[in-house]
PDB file of C-alpha atoms in Angstrom:
ATOM      1  CA  GLN A   1       0.002   0.006  -0.003  1.00  0.00           C
ATOM      2  CA  LYS A   2       1.628   3.221  -1.192  1.00  0.00           C
ATOM      3  CA  GLU A   3       1.344   6.004   1.366  1.00  0.00           C
ATOM      4  CA  VAL A   4       2.000   9.707   1.672  1.00  0.00           C
ATOM      5  CA  GLU A   5       2.390  11.176   5.127  1.00  0.00           C
ATOM      6  CA  GLN A   6       1.981  14.785   6.200  1.00  0.00           C
ATOM      7  CA  ASN A   7       1.751  16.492   9.526  1.00  0.00           C
ATOM      8  CA  SER A   8      -1.876  17.596   9.726  1.00  0.00           C
ATOM      9  CA  GLY A   9      -1.021  20.739  11.691  1.00  0.00           C
ATOM     10  CA  PRO A  10      -2.301  23.255  12.128  1.00  0.00           C
ATOM     11  CA  LEU A  11       0.923  25.106  11.345  1.00  0.00           C
ATOM     12  CA  SER A  12       0.744  28.702  12.429  1.00  0.00           C
ATOM     13  CA  VAL A  13       3.271  31.313  11.210  1.00  0.00           C
ATOM     14  CA  PRO A  14       3.269  35.112  11.436  1.00  0.00           C
ATOM     15  CA  GLU A  15       2.857  37.181   8.308  1.00  0.00           C
ATOM     16  CA  GLY A  16       6.137  37.628   6.461  1.00  0.00           C
ATOM     17  CA  ALA A  17       7.718  34.449   7.924  1.00  0.00           C
ATOM     18  CA  ILE A  18       8.782  31.298   6.045  1.00  0.00           C
ATOM     19  CA  ALA A  19       6.311  28.433   6.228  1.00  0.00           C
ATOM     20  CA  SER A  20       7.822  24.950   5.898  1.00  0.00           C
ATOM     21  CA  LEU A  21       5.613  22.031   4.962  1.00  0.00           C
ATOM     22  CA  ASN A  22       6.889  18.470   4.899  1.00  0.00           C
ATOM     23  CA  CYS A  23       5.855  15.193   3.305  1.00  0.00           C
ATOM     24  CA  THR A  24       7.229  11.651   3.221  1.00  0.00           C
ATOM     25  CA  TYR A  25       6.250   8.872   0.849  1.00  0.00           C
ATOM     26  CA  SER A  26       6.560   5.119   1.042  1.00  0.00           C
ATOM     27  CA  ASP A  27       7.267   4.059  -2.548  1.00  0.00           C
ATOM     28  CA  ARG A  28      10.967   4.436  -3.318  1.00  0.00           C
ATOM     29  CA  GLY A  29      10.154   4.176  -7.025  1.00  0.00           C
ATOM     30  CA  SER A  30       8.034   7.328  -7.107  1.00  0.00           C
ATOM     31  CA  GLN A  31       9.212   9.830  -9.669  1.00  0.00           C
ATOM     32  CA  SER A  32       6.706  12.679  -9.763  1.00  0.00           C
ATOM     33  CA  PHE A  33       5.626  14.893  -6.871  1.00  0.00           C
ATOM     34  CA  PHE A  34       3.098  17.656  -6.554  1.00  0.00           C
ATOM     35  CA  TRP A  35       1.931  20.266  -4.093  1.00  0.00           C
ATOM     36  CA  TYR A  36      -1.679  21.403  -4.156  1.00  0.00           C
ATOM     37  CA  ARG A  37      -3.300  24.206  -2.190  1.00  0.00           C
ATOM     38  CA  GLN A  38      -6.885  23.753  -1.084  1.00  0.00           C
ATOM     39  CA  TYR A  39      -8.957  26.544   0.461  1.00  0.00           C
ATOM     40  CA  SER A  40     -11.802  25.499   2.691  1.00  0.00           C
ATOM     41  CA  GLY A  41     -14.716  24.256   0.661  1.00  0.00           C
ATOM     42  CA  LYS A  42     -12.811  24.507  -2.649  1.00  0.00           C
ATOM     43  CA  SER A  43     -11.000  22.031  -4.830  1.00  0.00           C
ATOM     44  CA  PRO A  44      -7.242  21.422  -4.918  1.00  0.00           C
ATOM     45  CA  GLU A  45      -5.174  23.878  -6.960  1.00  0.00           C
ATOM     46  CA  LEU A  46      -1.813  22.800  -8.348  1.00  0.00           C
ATOM     47  CA  ILE A  47       1.016  25.073  -7.159  1.00  0.00           C
ATOM     48  CA  MET A  48       4.218  23.080  -7.728  1.00  0.00           C
ATOM     49  CA  SER A  49       5.524  19.988  -9.504  1.00  0.00           C
ATOM     50  CA  ILE A  50       8.967  18.495  -8.890  1.00  0.00           C
ATOM     51  CA  TYR A  51      10.598  15.509 -10.506  1.00  0.00           C
ATOM     52  CA  SER A  52      14.344  15.754  -9.738  1.00  0.00           C
ATOM     53  CA  ASN A  53      16.339  15.881  -6.542  1.00  0.00           C
ATOM     54  CA  GLY A  54      17.069  19.397  -5.324  1.00  0.00           C
ATOM     55  CA  ASP A  55      15.171  22.642  -5.215  1.00  0.00           C
ATOM     56  CA  LYS A  56      12.646  24.152  -7.609  1.00  0.00           C
ATOM     57  CA  GLU A  57      11.595  27.757  -7.137  1.00  0.00           C
ATOM     58  CA  ASP A  58       8.490  29.507  -8.422  1.00  0.00           C
ATOM     59  CA  GLY A  59       7.898  32.958  -6.993  1.00  0.00           C
ATOM     60  CA  ARG A  60       7.490  32.715  -3.224  1.00  0.00           C
ATOM     61  CA  PHE A  61       7.297  28.904  -3.398  1.00  0.00           C
ATOM     62  CA  THR A  62      10.202  26.486  -3.290  1.00  0.00           C
ATOM     63  CA  ALA A  63       9.783  22.729  -3.525  1.00  0.00           C
ATOM     64  CA  GLN A  64      12.556  20.479  -2.323  1.00  0.00           C
ATOM     65  CA  LEU A  65      12.955  16.811  -3.172  1.00  0.00           C
ATOM     66  CA  ASN A  66      15.243  14.224  -1.593  1.00  0.00           C
ATOM     67  CA  LYS A  67      14.542  10.810  -3.162  1.00  0.00           C
ATOM     68  CA  ALA A  68      17.106   8.999  -0.994  1.00  0.00           C
ATOM     69  CA  SER A  69      15.219  10.125   2.106  1.00  0.00           C
ATOM     70  CA  GLN A  70      11.828   9.825   0.399  1.00  0.00           C
ATOM     71  CA  TYR A  71      11.075  13.360   1.481  1.00  0.00           C
ATOM     72  CA  VAL A  72       9.546  16.324  -0.268  1.00  0.00           C
ATOM     73  CA  SER A  73       8.932  19.739   1.208  1.00  0.00           C
ATOM     74  CA  LEU A  74       7.378  23.101   0.304  1.00  0.00           C
ATOM     75  CA  LEU A  75       8.707  26.412   1.554  1.00  0.00           C
ATOM     76  CA  ILE A  76       6.560  29.527   1.352  1.00  0.00           C
ATOM     77  CA  ARG A  77       8.556  32.742   1.732  1.00  0.00           C
ATOM     78  CA  ASP A  78       7.054  36.001   2.912  1.00  0.00           C
ATOM     79  CA  SER A  79       3.871  34.186   4.013  1.00  0.00           C
ATOM     80  CA  GLN A  80       0.640  36.145   3.557  1.00  0.00           C
ATOM     81  CA  PRO A  81      -2.745  35.663   5.215  1.00  0.00           C
ATOM     82  CA  SER A  82      -4.031  34.653   1.787  1.00  0.00           C
ATOM     83  CA  ASP A  83      -1.699  31.624   1.986  1.00  0.00           C
ATOM     84  CA  SER A  84      -3.839  30.226   4.829  1.00  0.00           C
ATOM     85  CA  ALA A  85      -5.127  26.950   3.412  1.00  0.00           C
ATOM     86  CA  THR A  86      -4.540  23.210   3.488  1.00  0.00           C
ATOM     87  CA  TYR A  87      -1.523  22.066   1.520  1.00  0.00           C
ATOM     88  CA  LEU A  88      -1.727  18.612  -0.033  1.00  0.00           C
ATOM     89  CA  CYS A  89       1.287  16.588  -1.047  1.00  0.00           C
ATOM     90  CA  ALA A  90       0.727  14.081  -3.836  1.00  0.00           C
ATOM     91  CA  VAL A  91       2.733  11.498  -5.708  1.00  0.00           C
ATOM     92  CA  ILE A  92       1.880   9.521  -8.802  1.00  0.00           C
ATOM     93  CA  GLY A  93       0.941   6.148  -7.419  1.00  0.00           C
ATOM     94  CA  GLY A  94       0.101   3.986 -10.424  1.00  0.00           C
ATOM     95  CA  SER A  95       1.114   3.359 -13.992  1.00  0.00           C
ATOM     96  CA  GLN A  96      -1.894   5.301 -15.199  1.00  0.00           C
ATOM     97  CA  GLY A  97      -0.965   8.386 -13.227  1.00  0.00           C
ATOM     98  CA  ASN A  98      -3.478   8.350 -10.416  1.00  0.00           C
ATOM     99  CA  LEU A  99      -2.368  10.535  -7.538  1.00  0.00           C
ATOM    100  CA  ILE A 100      -1.896   9.401  -3.965  1.00  0.00           C
ATOM    101  CA  PHE A 101      -2.460  12.257  -1.557  1.00  0.00           C
ATOM    102  CA  GLY A 102      -1.476  12.905   2.016  1.00  0.00           C
ATOM    103  CA  LYS A 103      -4.136  14.176   4.416  1.00  0.00           C
ATOM    104  CA  GLY A 104      -2.807  17.693   4.060  1.00  0.00           C
ATOM    105  CA  THR A 105      -1.269  20.259   6.383  1.00  0.00           C
ATOM    106  CA  LYS A 106      -3.418  23.163   7.453  1.00  0.00           C
ATOM    107  CA  LEU A 107      -1.459  26.434   7.372  1.00  0.00           C
ATOM    108  CA  SER A 108      -2.582  29.530   9.192  1.00  0.00           C
ATOM    109  CA  VAL A 109      -0.768  32.820   8.558  1.00  0.00           C
ATOM    110  CA  LYS A 110      -1.471  35.362  11.270  1.00  0.00           C
ATOM    111  CA  PRO A 111      -1.450  39.083  10.367  1.00  0.00           C
TER     112      PRO A 111
ATOM    113  CA  ASP B   1      -8.719  27.150 -21.871  1.00  0.00           C
ATOM    114  CA  THR B   2     -11.589  27.470 -19.472  1.00  0.00           C
ATOM    115  CA  GLY B   3     -10.479  24.873 -16.956  1.00  0.00           C
ATOM    116  CA  VAL B   4     -12.223  21.724 -15.758  1.00  0.00           C
ATOM    117  CA  SER B   5     -15.938  22.182 -15.081  1.00  0.00           C
ATOM    118  CA  GLN B   6     -18.257  19.986 -13.039  1.00  0.00           C
ATOM    119  CA  ASN B   7     -22.012  19.892 -12.629  1.00  0.00           C
ATOM    120  CA  PRO B   8     -23.910  20.068 -10.434  1.00  0.00           C
ATOM    121  CA  ARG B   9     -21.828  21.802  -7.786  1.00  0.00           C
ATOM    122  CA  HIS B  10     -24.060  20.544  -5.004  1.00  0.00           C
ATOM    123  CA  LYS B  11     -26.437  17.609  -4.825  1.00  0.00           C
ATOM    124  CA  ILE B  12     -28.647  16.614  -1.953  1.00  0.00           C
ATOM    125  CA  THR B  13     -30.416  13.273  -2.287  1.00  0.00           C
ATOM    126  CA  LYS B  14     -32.189  10.739  -0.195  1.00  0.00           C
ATOM    127  CA  ARG B  15     -30.699   7.347   0.575  1.00  0.00           C
ATOM    128  CA  GLY B  16     -31.486   4.868  -2.137  1.00  0.00           C
ATOM    129  CA  GLN B  17     -31.754   7.369  -4.954  1.00  0.00           C
ATOM    130  CA  ASN B  18     -29.485   7.428  -8.027  1.00  0.00           C
ATOM    131  CA  VAL B  19     -27.315  10.424  -8.815  1.00  0.00           C
ATOM    132  CA  THR B  20     -25.197  11.389 -11.816  1.00  0.00           C
ATOM    133  CA  PHE B  21     -22.384  13.901 -11.992  1.00  0.00           C
ATOM    134  CA  ARG B  22     -20.797  15.406 -15.075  1.00  0.00           C
ATOM    135  CA  CYS B  23     -17.215  16.506 -15.727  1.00  0.00           C
ATOM    136  CA  ASP B  24     -15.945  18.515 -18.687  1.00  0.00           C
ATOM    137  CA  PRO B  25     -12.174  18.362 -18.809  1.00  0.00           C
ATOM    138  CA  ILE B  26      -9.799  20.944 -20.199  1.00  0.00           C
ATOM    139  CA  SER B  27     -10.005  20.859 -24.015  1.00  0.00           C
ATOM    140  CA  GLU B  28      -7.575  18.407 -25.604  1.00  0.00           C
ATOM    141  CA  HIS B  29      -6.777  16.728 -22.286  1.00  0.00           C
ATOM    142  CA  ASN B  30      -6.845  13.010 -23.009  1.00  0.00           C
ATOM    143  CA  ARG B  31      -6.536  11.898 -19.388  1.00  0.00           C
ATOM    144  CA  LEU B  32      -9.452  12.168 -16.977  1.00  0.00           C
ATOM    145  CA  TYR B  33      -9.533  11.114 -13.344  1.00  0.00           C
ATOM    146  CA  TRP B  34     -12.262  10.924 -10.731  1.00  0.00           C
ATOM    147  CA  TYR B  35     -11.478  11.278  -7.009  1.00  0.00           C
ATOM    148  CA  ARG B  36     -13.535  11.369  -3.847  1.00  0.00           C
ATOM    149  CA  GLN B  37     -12.678  13.541  -0.843  1.00  0.00           C
ATOM    150  CA  THR B  38     -14.118  13.401   2.637  1.00  0.00           C
ATOM    151  CA  LEU B  39     -13.584  15.907   5.436  1.00  0.00           C
ATOM    152  CA  GLY B  40     -10.051  15.936   6.773  1.00  0.00           C
ATOM    153  CA  GLN B  41      -8.720  13.551   4.127  1.00  0.00           C
ATOM    154  CA  GLY B  42      -6.876  13.981   0.870  1.00  0.00           C
ATOM    155  CA  PRO B  43      -8.609  13.028  -2.372  1.00  0.00           C
ATOM    156  CA  GLU B  44      -8.818   9.302  -3.051  1.00  0.00           C
ATOM    157  CA  PHE B  45      -8.611   7.920  -6.579  1.00  0.00           C
ATOM    158  CA  LEU B  46     -11.727   6.310  -8.041  1.00  0.00           C
ATOM    159  CA  THR B  47     -11.191   5.767 -11.748  1.00  0.00           C
ATOM    160  CA  TYR B  48      -9.206   6.833 -14.796  1.00  0.00           C
ATOM    161  CA  PHE B  49     -10.025   7.323 -18.456  1.00  0.00           C
ATOM    162  CA  GLN B  50      -7.601   7.720 -21.339  1.00  0.00           C
ATOM    163  CA  ASN B  51      -9.683   9.155 -24.111  1.00  0.00           C
ATOM    164  CA  GLU B  52     -12.838   7.038 -24.055  1.00  0.00           C
ATOM    165  CA  ALA B  53     -11.293   3.956 -22.455  1.00  0.00           C
ATOM    166  CA  GLN B  54     -11.695   3.325 -18.742  1.00  0.00           C
ATOM    167  CA  LEU B  55      -8.260   1.909 -17.899  1.00  0.00           C
ATOM    168  CA  GLU B  56      -8.211   1.766 -14.128  1.00  0.00           C
ATOM    169  CA  LYS B  57     -10.705   1.432 -11.300  1.00  0.00           C
ATOM    170  CA  SER B  58      -9.996   1.661  -7.573  1.00  0.00           C
ATOM    171  CA  ARG B  59     -11.220  -0.843  -5.041  1.00  0.00           C
ATOM    172  CA  LEU B  60     -13.255   2.108  -3.713  1.00  0.00           C
ATOM    173  CA  LEU B  61     -15.414   1.960  -6.838  1.00  0.00           C
ATOM    174  CA  SER B  62     -18.103  -0.466  -5.720  1.00  0.00           C
ATOM    175  CA  ASP B  63     -20.638  -2.058  -8.034  1.00  0.00           C
ATOM    176  CA  ARG B  64     -22.986   0.818  -7.334  1.00  0.00           C
ATOM    177  CA  PHE B  65     -20.645   3.226  -9.105  1.00  0.00           C
ATOM    178  CA  SER B  66     -20.273   3.474 -12.852  1.00  0.00           C
ATOM    179  CA  ALA B  67     -18.404   5.930 -14.985  1.00  0.00           C
ATOM    180  CA  GLU B  68     -18.316   6.697 -18.668  1.00  0.00           C
ATOM    181  CA  ARG B  69     -16.495   8.957 -21.055  1.00  0.00           C
ATOM    182  CA  PRO B  70     -18.264   8.665 -24.388  1.00  0.00           C
ATOM    183  CA  LYS B  71     -16.288  10.013 -27.358  1.00  0.00           C
ATOM    184  CA  GLY B  72     -13.395  10.864 -25.063  1.00  0.00           C
ATOM    185  CA  SER B  73     -14.819  14.242 -24.125  1.00  0.00           C
ATOM    186  CA  PHE B  74     -16.966  14.791 -21.022  1.00  0.00           C
ATOM    187  CA  SER B  75     -17.368  12.108 -18.355  1.00  0.00           C
ATOM    188  CA  THR B  76     -20.182  11.045 -16.096  1.00  0.00           C
ATOM    189  CA  LEU B  77     -20.076   9.337 -12.743  1.00  0.00           C
ATOM    190  CA  GLU B  78     -23.249   7.615 -11.569  1.00  0.00           C
ATOM    191  CA  ILE B  79     -23.945   6.300  -8.110  1.00  0.00           C
ATOM    192  CA  GLN B  80     -26.890   3.946  -7.776  1.00  0.00           C
ATOM    193  CA  ARG B  81     -28.790   3.304  -4.567  1.00  0.00           C
ATOM    194  CA  THR B  82     -26.908   5.980  -2.674  1.00  0.00           C
ATOM    195  CA  GLU B  83     -25.875   5.393   0.937  1.00  0.00           C
ATOM    196  CA  GLN B  84     -25.027   7.938   3.625  1.00  0.00           C
ATOM    197  CA  GLY B  85     -21.405   6.861   3.358  1.00  0.00           C
ATOM    198  CA  ASP B  86     -21.360   8.172  -0.210  1.00  0.00           C
ATOM    199  CA  SER B  87     -21.557  11.718   1.100  1.00  0.00           C
ATOM    200  CA  ALA B  88     -18.353  13.411  -0.051  1.00  0.00           C
ATOM    201  CA  MET B  89     -16.862  15.844  -2.532  1.00  0.00           C
ATOM    202  CA  TYR B  90     -16.455  14.191  -5.933  1.00  0.00           C
ATOM    203  CA  LEU B  91     -13.576  15.712  -7.858  1.00  0.00           C
ATOM    204  CA  CYS B  92     -12.683  15.408 -11.494  1.00  0.00           C
ATOM    205  CA  ALA B  93      -9.172  16.147 -12.783  1.00  0.00           C
ATOM    206  CA  SER B  94      -7.652  16.141 -16.221  1.00  0.00           C
ATOM    207  CA  SER B  95      -4.188  16.119 -17.708  1.00  0.00           C
ATOM    208  CA  SER B  96      -2.552  15.769 -21.059  1.00  0.00           C
ATOM    209  CA  GLY B  97       0.323  13.891 -22.592  1.00  0.00           C
ATOM    210  CA  LEU B  98       1.527  10.410 -23.338  1.00  0.00           C
ATOM    211  CA  ALA B  99       2.903  10.041 -19.820  1.00  0.00           C
ATOM    212  CA  PRO B 100       1.220  10.837 -16.506  1.00  0.00           C
ATOM    213  CA  GLY B 101       1.762  14.395 -15.321  1.00  0.00           C
ATOM    214  CA  PRO B 102       0.224  17.219 -13.356  1.00  0.00           C
ATOM    215  CA  GLN B 103      -3.514  17.075 -12.935  1.00  0.00           C
ATOM    216  CA  TYR B 104      -5.897  20.026 -12.870  1.00  0.00           C
ATOM    217  CA  PHE B 105      -9.011  19.747 -10.741  1.00  0.00           C
ATOM    218  CA  GLY B 106     -12.500  20.950 -11.348  1.00  0.00           C
ATOM    219  CA  PRO B 107     -14.527  22.689  -8.610  1.00  0.00           C
ATOM    220  CA  GLY B 108     -16.051  19.405  -7.456  1.00  0.00           C
ATOM    221  CA  THR B 109     -19.572  18.172  -6.767  1.00  0.00           C
ATOM    222  CA  ARG B 110     -20.533  18.034  -3.132  1.00  0.00           C
ATOM    223  CA  LEU B 111     -22.935  15.140  -2.490  1.00  0.00           C
ATOM    224  CA  THR B 112     -25.045  14.942   0.628  1.00  0.00           C
ATOM    225  CA  VAL B 113     -27.058  11.761   1.163  1.00  0.00           C
ATOM    226  CA  LEU B 114     -29.808  12.129   3.758  1.00  0.00           C
TER     227      LEU B 114
END
């Protein structure tokens, strides 16, 4: 059974701080990793994809992947109250591309 | 590119009734996925279509669930004889390409079974 684990939080950070969200996965063969943001009552929104070891930056977001440790993280710099949401980590779990999600980490950015 | 659309957005039904949801993927996206999400959980995979062919079904997809994607365009998900445990958000996602890649979700259909 392939699994993705996330700390459910809530993670609370002050406005302007760096938020660090972490995720581990069980299948060493996983190749593709995604971070989705989900506001309460809304559907998941793709914010980052990462496929290679190392860092990938997109604006205020940085995804980090360490396949040896089976660990992927998301850093949000200069956190804003509008970043308050649940962040879902996902990996491709099957040959047809279906995603396996963690339960998500709820982030709260305090003004 | 108008994004993935889903209808209806909300559905309230009584136990035992049948319901059908529709998903219109992003134009030209050949891959279409259905997921189910309950409160406090991440989305769980239900089924996958590549063009019009249903290529994978999860163990979660009981005999009461059926999905179609005629002509490889929109898709429908039907639940027969609904149960209270079917109450959830039903999400559709699409992606393109020969290989699996990022998926883009629609707004979801929230089902409440009374």
